[in-house]
Tab-separated table of C-alpha atoms and ligand atoms in Angstrom:
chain	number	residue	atom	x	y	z
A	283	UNK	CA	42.398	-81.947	-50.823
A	284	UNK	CA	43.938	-78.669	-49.918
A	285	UNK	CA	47.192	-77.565	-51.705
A	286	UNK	CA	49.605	-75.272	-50.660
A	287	UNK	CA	48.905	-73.011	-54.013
A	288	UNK	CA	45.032	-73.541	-53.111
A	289	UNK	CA	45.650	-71.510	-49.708
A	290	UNK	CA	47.618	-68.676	-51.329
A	291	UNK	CA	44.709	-68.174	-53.357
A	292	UNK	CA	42.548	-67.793	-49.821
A	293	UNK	CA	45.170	-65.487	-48.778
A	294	UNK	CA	42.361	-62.679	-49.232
A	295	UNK	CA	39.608	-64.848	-47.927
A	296	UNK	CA	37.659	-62.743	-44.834
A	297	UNK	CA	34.867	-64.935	-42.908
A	298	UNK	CA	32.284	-62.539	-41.130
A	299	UNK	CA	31.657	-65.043	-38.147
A	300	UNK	CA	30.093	-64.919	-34.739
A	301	UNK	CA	28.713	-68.286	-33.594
A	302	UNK	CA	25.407	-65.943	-32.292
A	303	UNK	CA	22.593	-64.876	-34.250
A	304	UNK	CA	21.658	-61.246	-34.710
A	305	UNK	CA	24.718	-59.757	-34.218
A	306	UNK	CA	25.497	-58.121	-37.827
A	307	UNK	CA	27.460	-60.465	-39.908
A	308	UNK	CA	25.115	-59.976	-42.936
A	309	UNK	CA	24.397	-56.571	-42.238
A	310	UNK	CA	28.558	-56.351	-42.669
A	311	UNK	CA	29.358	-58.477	-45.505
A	312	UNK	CA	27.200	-56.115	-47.322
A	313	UNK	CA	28.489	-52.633	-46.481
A	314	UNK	CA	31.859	-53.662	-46.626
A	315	UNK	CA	31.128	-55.072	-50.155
A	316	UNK	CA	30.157	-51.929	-51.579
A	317	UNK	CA	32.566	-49.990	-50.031
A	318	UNK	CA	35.302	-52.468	-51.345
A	319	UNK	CA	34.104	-52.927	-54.672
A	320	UNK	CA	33.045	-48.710	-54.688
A	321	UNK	CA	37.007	-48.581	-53.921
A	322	UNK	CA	37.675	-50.359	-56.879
A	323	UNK	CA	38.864	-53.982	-55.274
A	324	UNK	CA	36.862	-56.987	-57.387
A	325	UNK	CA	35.509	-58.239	-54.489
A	326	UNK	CA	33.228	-61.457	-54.136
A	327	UNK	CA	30.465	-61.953	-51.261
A	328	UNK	CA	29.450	-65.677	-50.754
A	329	UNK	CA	26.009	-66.555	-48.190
A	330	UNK	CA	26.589	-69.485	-46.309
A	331	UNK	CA	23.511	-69.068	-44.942
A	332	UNK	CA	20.515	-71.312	-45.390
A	333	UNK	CA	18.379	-68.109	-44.964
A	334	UNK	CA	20.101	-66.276	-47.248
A	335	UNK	CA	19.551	-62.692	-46.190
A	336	UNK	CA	22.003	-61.429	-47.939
A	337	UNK	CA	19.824	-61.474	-51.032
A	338	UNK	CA	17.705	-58.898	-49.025
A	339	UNK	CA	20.359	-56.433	-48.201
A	340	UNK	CA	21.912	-56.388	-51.808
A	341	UNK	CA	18.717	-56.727	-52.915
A	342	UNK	CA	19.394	-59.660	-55.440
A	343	UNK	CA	17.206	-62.605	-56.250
A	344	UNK	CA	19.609	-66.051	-55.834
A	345	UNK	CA	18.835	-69.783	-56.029
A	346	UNK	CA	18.382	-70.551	-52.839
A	347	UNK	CA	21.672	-71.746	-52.676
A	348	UNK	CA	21.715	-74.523	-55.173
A	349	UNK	CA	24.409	-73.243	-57.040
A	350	UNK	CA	26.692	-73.554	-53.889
A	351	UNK	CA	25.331	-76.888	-52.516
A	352	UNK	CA	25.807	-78.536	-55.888
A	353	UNK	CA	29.560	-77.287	-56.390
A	354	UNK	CA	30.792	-78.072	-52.732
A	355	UNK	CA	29.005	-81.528	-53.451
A	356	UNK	CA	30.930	-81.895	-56.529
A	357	UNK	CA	34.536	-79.594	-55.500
A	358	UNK	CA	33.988	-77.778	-58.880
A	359	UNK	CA	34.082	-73.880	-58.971
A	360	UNK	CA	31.100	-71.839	-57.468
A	361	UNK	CA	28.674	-70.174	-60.014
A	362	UNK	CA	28.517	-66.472	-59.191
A	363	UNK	CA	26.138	-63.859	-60.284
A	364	UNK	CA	28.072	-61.155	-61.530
A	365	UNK	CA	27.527	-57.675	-61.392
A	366	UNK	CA	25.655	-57.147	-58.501
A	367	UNK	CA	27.147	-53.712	-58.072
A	368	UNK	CA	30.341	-52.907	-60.255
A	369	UNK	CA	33.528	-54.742	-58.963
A	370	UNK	CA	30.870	-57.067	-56.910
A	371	UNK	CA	29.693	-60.677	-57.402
A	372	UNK	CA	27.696	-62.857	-55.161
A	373	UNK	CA	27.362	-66.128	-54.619
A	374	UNK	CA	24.076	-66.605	-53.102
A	375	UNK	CA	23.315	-68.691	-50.123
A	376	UNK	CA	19.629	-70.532	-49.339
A	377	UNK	CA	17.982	-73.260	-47.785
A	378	UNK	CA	19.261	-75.670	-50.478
A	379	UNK	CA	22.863	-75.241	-47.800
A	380	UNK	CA	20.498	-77.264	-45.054
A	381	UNK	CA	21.300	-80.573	-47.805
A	382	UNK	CA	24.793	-79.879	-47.464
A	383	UNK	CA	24.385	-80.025	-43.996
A	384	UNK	CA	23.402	-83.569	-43.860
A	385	UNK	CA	25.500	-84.231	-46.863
A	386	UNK	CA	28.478	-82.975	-44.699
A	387	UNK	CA	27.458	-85.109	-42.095
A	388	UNK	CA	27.418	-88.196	-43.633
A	389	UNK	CA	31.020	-88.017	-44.935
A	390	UNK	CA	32.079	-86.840	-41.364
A	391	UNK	CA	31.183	-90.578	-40.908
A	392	UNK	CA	33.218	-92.309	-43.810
A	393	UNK	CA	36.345	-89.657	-44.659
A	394	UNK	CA	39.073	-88.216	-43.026
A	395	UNK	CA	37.463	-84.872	-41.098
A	396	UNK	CA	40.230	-82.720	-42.592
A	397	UNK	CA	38.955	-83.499	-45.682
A	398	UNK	CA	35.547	-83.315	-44.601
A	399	UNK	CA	36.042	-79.727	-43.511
A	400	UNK	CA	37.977	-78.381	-46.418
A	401	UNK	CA	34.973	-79.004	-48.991
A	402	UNK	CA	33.988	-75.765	-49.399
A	403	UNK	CA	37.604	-74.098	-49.393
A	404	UNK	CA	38.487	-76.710	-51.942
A	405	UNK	CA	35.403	-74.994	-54.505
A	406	UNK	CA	36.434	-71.965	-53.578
A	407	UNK	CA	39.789	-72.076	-54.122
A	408	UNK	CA	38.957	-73.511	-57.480
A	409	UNK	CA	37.011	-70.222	-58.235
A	410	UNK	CA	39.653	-68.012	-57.040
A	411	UNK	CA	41.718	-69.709	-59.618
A	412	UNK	CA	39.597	-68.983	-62.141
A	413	UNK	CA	38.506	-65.196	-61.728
A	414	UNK	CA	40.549	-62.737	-59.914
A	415	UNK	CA	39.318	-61.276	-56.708
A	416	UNK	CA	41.486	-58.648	-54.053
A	417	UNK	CA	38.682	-59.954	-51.586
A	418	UNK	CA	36.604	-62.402	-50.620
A	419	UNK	CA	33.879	-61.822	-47.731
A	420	UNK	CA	31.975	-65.030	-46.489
A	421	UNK	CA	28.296	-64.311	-44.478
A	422	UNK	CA	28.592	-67.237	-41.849
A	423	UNK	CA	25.685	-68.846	-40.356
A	424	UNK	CA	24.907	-69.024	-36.412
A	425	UNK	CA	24.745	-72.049	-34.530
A	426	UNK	CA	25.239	-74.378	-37.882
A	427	UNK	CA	28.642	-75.302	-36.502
A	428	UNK	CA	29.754	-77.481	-39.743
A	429	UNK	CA	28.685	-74.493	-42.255
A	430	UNK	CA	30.540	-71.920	-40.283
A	431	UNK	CA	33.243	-74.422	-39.772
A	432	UNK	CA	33.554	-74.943	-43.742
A	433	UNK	CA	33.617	-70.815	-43.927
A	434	UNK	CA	36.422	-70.735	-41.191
A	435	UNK	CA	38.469	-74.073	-43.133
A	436	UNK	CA	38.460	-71.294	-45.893
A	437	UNK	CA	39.274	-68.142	-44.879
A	438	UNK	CA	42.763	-66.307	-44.217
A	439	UNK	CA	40.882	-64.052	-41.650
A	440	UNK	CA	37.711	-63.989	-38.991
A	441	UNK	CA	36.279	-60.482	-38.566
A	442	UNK	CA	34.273	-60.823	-35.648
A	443	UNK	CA	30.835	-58.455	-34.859
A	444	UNK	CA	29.614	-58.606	-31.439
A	445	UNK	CA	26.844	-56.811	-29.688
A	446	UNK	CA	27.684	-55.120	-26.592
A	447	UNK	CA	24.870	-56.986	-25.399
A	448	UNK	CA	26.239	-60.354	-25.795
A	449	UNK	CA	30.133	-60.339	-25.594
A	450	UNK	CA	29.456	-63.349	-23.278
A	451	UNK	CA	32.448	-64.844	-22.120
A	452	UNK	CA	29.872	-68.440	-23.793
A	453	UNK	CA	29.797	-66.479	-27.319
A	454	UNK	CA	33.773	-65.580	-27.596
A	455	UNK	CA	35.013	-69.000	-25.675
A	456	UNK	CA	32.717	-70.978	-28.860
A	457	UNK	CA	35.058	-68.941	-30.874
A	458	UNK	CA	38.372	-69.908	-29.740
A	459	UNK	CA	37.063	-73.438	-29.435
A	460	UNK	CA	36.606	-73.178	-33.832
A	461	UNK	CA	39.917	-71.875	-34.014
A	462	UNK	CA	40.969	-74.721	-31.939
A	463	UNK	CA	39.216	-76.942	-34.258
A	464	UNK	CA	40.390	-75.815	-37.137
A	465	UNK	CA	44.313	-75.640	-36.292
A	466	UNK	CA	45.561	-78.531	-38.238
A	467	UNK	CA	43.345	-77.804	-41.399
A	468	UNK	CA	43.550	-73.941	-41.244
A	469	UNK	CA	46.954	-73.130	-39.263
A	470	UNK	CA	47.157	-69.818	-41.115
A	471	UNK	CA	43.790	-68.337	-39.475
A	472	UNK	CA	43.961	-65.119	-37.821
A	473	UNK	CA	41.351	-63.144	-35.832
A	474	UNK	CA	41.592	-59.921	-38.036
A	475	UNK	CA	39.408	-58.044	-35.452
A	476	UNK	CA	36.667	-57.738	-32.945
A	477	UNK	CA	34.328	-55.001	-33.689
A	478	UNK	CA	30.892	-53.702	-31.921
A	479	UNK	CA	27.767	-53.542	-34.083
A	480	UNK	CA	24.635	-51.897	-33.425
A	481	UNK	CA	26.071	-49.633	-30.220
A	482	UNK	CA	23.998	-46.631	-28.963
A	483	UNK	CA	26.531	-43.713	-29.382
A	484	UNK	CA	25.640	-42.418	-26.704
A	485	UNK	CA	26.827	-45.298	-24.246
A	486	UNK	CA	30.534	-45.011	-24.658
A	487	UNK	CA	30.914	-46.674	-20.886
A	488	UNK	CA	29.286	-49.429	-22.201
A	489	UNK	CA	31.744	-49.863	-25.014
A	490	UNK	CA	34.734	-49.699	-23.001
A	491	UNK	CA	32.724	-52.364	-20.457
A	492	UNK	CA	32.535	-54.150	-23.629
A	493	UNK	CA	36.306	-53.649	-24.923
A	494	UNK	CA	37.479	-54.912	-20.877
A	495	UNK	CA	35.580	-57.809	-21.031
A	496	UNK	CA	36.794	-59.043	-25.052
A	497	UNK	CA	40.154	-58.005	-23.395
A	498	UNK	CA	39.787	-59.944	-20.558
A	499	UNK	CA	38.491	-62.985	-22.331
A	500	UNK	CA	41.001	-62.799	-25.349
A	501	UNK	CA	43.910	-61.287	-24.101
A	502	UNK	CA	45.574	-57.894	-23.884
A	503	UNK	CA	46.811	-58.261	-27.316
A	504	UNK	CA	42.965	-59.096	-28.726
A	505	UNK	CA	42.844	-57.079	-31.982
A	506	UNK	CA	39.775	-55.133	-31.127
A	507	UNK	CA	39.031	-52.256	-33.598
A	508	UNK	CA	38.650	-48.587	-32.763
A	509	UNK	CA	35.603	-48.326	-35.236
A	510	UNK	CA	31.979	-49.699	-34.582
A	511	UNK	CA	28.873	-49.311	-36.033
A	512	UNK	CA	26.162	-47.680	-34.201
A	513	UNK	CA	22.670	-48.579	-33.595
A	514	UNK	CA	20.056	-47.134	-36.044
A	515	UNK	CA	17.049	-49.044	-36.489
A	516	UNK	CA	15.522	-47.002	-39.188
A	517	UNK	CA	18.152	-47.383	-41.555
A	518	UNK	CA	18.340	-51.518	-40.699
A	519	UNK	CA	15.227	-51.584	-41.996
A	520	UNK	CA	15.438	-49.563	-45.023
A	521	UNK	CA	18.652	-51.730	-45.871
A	522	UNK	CA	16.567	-54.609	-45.789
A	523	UNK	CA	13.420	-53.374	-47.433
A	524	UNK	CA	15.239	-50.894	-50.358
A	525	UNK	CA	18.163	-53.478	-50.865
A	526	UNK	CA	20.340	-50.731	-50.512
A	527	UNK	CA	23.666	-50.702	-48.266
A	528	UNK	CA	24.072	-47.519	-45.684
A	529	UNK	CA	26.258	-45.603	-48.066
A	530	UNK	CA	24.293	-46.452	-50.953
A	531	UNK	CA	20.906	-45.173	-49.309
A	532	UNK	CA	23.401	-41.936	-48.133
A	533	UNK	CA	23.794	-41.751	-51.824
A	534	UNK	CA	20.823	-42.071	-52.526
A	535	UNK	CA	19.109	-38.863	-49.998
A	536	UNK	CA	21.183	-36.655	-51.716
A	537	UNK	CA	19.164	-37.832	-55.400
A	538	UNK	CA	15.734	-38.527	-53.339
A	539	UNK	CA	12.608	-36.165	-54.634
A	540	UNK	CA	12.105	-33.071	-52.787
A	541	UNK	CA	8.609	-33.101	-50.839
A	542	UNK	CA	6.937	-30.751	-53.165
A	543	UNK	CA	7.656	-33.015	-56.406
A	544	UNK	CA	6.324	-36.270	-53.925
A	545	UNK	CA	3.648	-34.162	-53.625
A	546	UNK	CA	2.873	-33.694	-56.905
A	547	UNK	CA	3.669	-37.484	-57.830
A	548	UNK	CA	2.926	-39.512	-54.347
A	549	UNK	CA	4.737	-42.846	-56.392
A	550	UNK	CA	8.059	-40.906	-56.334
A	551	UNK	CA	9.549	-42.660	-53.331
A	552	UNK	CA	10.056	-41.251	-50.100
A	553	UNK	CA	13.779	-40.469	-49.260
A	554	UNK	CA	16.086	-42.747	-46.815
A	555	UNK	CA	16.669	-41.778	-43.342
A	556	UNK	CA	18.980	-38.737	-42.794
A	557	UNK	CA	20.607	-41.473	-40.603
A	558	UNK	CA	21.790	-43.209	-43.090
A	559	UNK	CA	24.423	-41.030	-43.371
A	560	UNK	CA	26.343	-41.238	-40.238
A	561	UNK	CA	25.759	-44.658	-40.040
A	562	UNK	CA	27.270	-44.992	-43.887
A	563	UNK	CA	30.565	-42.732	-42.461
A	564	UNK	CA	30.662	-45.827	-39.113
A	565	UNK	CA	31.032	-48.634	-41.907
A	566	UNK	CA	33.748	-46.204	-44.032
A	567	UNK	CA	35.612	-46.263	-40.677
A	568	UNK	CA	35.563	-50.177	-40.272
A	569	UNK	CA	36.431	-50.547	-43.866
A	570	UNK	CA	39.627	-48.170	-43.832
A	571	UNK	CA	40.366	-50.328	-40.763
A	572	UNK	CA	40.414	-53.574	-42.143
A	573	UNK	CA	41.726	-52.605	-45.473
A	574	UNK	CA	44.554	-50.887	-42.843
A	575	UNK	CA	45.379	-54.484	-41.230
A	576	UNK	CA	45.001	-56.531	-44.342
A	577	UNK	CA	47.735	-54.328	-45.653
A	578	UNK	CA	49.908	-54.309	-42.852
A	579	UNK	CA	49.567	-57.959	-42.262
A	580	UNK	CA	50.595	-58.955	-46.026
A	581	UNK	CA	53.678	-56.195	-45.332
A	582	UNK	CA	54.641	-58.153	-42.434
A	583	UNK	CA	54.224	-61.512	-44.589
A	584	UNK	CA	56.187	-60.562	-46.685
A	585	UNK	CA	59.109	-59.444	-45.108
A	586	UNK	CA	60.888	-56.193	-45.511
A	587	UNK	CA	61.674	-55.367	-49.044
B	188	ATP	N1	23.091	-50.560	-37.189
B	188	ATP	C1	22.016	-51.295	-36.857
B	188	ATP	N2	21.206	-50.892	-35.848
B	188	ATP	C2	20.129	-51.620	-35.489
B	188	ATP	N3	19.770	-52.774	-36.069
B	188	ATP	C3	20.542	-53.220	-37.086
B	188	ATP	C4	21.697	-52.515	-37.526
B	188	ATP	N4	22.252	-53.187	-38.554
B	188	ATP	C5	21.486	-54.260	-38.754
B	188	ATP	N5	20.454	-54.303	-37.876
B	188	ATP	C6	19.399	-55.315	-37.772
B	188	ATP	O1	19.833	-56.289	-36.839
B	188	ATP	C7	19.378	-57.565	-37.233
B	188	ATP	C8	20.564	-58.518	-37.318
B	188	ATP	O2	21.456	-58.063	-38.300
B	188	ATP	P1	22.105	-59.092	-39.328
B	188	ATP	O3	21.060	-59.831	-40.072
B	188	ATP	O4	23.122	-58.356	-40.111
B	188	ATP	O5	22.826	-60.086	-38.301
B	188	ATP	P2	23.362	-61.552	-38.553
B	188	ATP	O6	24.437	-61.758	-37.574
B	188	ATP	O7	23.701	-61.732	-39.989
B	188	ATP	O8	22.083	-62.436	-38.203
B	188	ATP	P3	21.900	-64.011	-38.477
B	188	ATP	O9	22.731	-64.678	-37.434
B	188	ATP	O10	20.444	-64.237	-38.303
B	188	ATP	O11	22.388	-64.291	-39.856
B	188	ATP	C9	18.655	-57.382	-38.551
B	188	ATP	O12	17.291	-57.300	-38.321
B	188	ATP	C10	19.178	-56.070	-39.069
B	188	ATP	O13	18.232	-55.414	-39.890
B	189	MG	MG1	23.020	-63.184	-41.315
């Protein structure tokens, strides 16, 4: 079970959830990895996703989440591959998570739930313990309710992507039903924020449509960021293809061969989109912001000194 020093170490625990597919998560957990860990924060990424894209988008090869099934199964310490980038370990996610599924499932039957739902905080609190991290990103999955529920059992914070597409009042309502959920296990969960992902920037009615319908579903108060990430479908796929987050393919245009030396060697590689950059500078903004609120909120937490 959960002890009380086990959630202080979660205290830096942010789960990247949206019960929808398609909306960003992964694409998030990975920019905002590199720009933590490029900030200097150790920071630790952990797929809970039996598809484990984030392998694709940080362009690591995992285990297909073995690693993670067998240490939830067990409550000992996840095994993470460090080094990914400097200041940034992974702990890979697979299709070895749809076992813990029906693992999960089966002791839903015979223990307490609380205990049920806490597996995975339990390991990770266990690693926490063991290696220092100032943050901790989990990439949920969709529609698995008792992975993303293990994810949310965790975590100190949600961070919340939506597509202005999709801000259903069924999507945001599933939502506060997890938090609802997870009360007695997790009381400490916040909603850190709401943010769009994948918005034309062009269609700024359509964001504040967006923004009055979140408000109107969560509340006036509904921490919904200014930032959001705009829509560029070039630089999704490079991401994917290259293994390379926005700002490192931004980086990487400014290094890329000229045309005339590609056209003297056609295997030099061709350079990112130029798009990369702007959308690099949208997931700077998002990062300042939650860094921003983490900051404040611990302040608060703490009291005045
Ligand atoms: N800024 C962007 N503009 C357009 N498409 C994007 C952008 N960022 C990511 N994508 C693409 O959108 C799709 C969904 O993104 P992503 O995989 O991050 O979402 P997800 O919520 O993790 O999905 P899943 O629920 O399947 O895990 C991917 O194909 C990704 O390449
Ligand atoms: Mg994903």
């Amino acid at each position: 079970v959960l002890t009380p020093a086990d959630r202080a170490q979660l205290a830096r625990v942010i789960a990247v959830a949206n019960g929808k597919g398609g909306v960003g998560k992964t694409s998030t957990v990975a920019a905002l990895g590199v720009l933590a860990a490029q900030a200097g924060l150790h920071t630790l990424l952990i797929d809970l996703n039996p598809q484990g894209a984030l392998g694709l988008d940080l362009g690591y090869q995992g285990d297909d989440g073995a690693g993670l099934r067998n240490a939830v199964q067990a409550g000992t310490p996840l095994t993470v591959i460090a080094d990914v980038r400097k200041n940034l370990d992974v702990v890979p996610g697979g299709v070895a998570l749809e076992d813990l599924l029906s693992v999960l499932a089966g002791q839903a039957m015979r223990y307490p739930i609380d205990q049920v739902l806490t597996r995975f905080a339990v390991s990770l609190a266990a690693t926490l313990t063991a290696g220092a991290y100032d943050l901790v990103l989990l990439d949920t999955a969709p529609s698995l309710e008792m992975l993303e529920l293990q994810a949310l059992a965790a975590a100190r914070w949600v961070l919340i992507p939506v597509r202005t597409d999709d801000a259903s009042s069924a999507t945001l309502a599933e939502v506060g039903r997890r938090f609802d959920t997870l009360t007695r296990v997790n009381p400490g969960l916040e909603l850190l924020g709401v943010f769009l992902h994948a918005v034309s920037p062009s269609a700024s009615a359509v964001r504040r449509q967006t923004y009055d319908r979140i408000h109107a579903l969560l509340g006036p108060d509904a921490p919904i960021l200014d930032s959001w990430i705009r829509y560029a479908e070039s630089v999704a796929h490079q991401v994917r293809r290259r293994g390379r987050t926005p700002t490192e393919l931004d980086a990487d245009l400014r290094t890329a061969a000229t045309w005339w030396e590609r056209l003297r060697d056609p295997s030099l590689p061709a350079p990112p989109a130029a798009a990369a950059a702007t959308v690099a500078g949208d997931y700077e903004r998002l990062a300042a912001e939650v860094v921003t609120r983490l900051q404040d909120a611990e302040k608060l937490h703490a009291g005045p000194s």
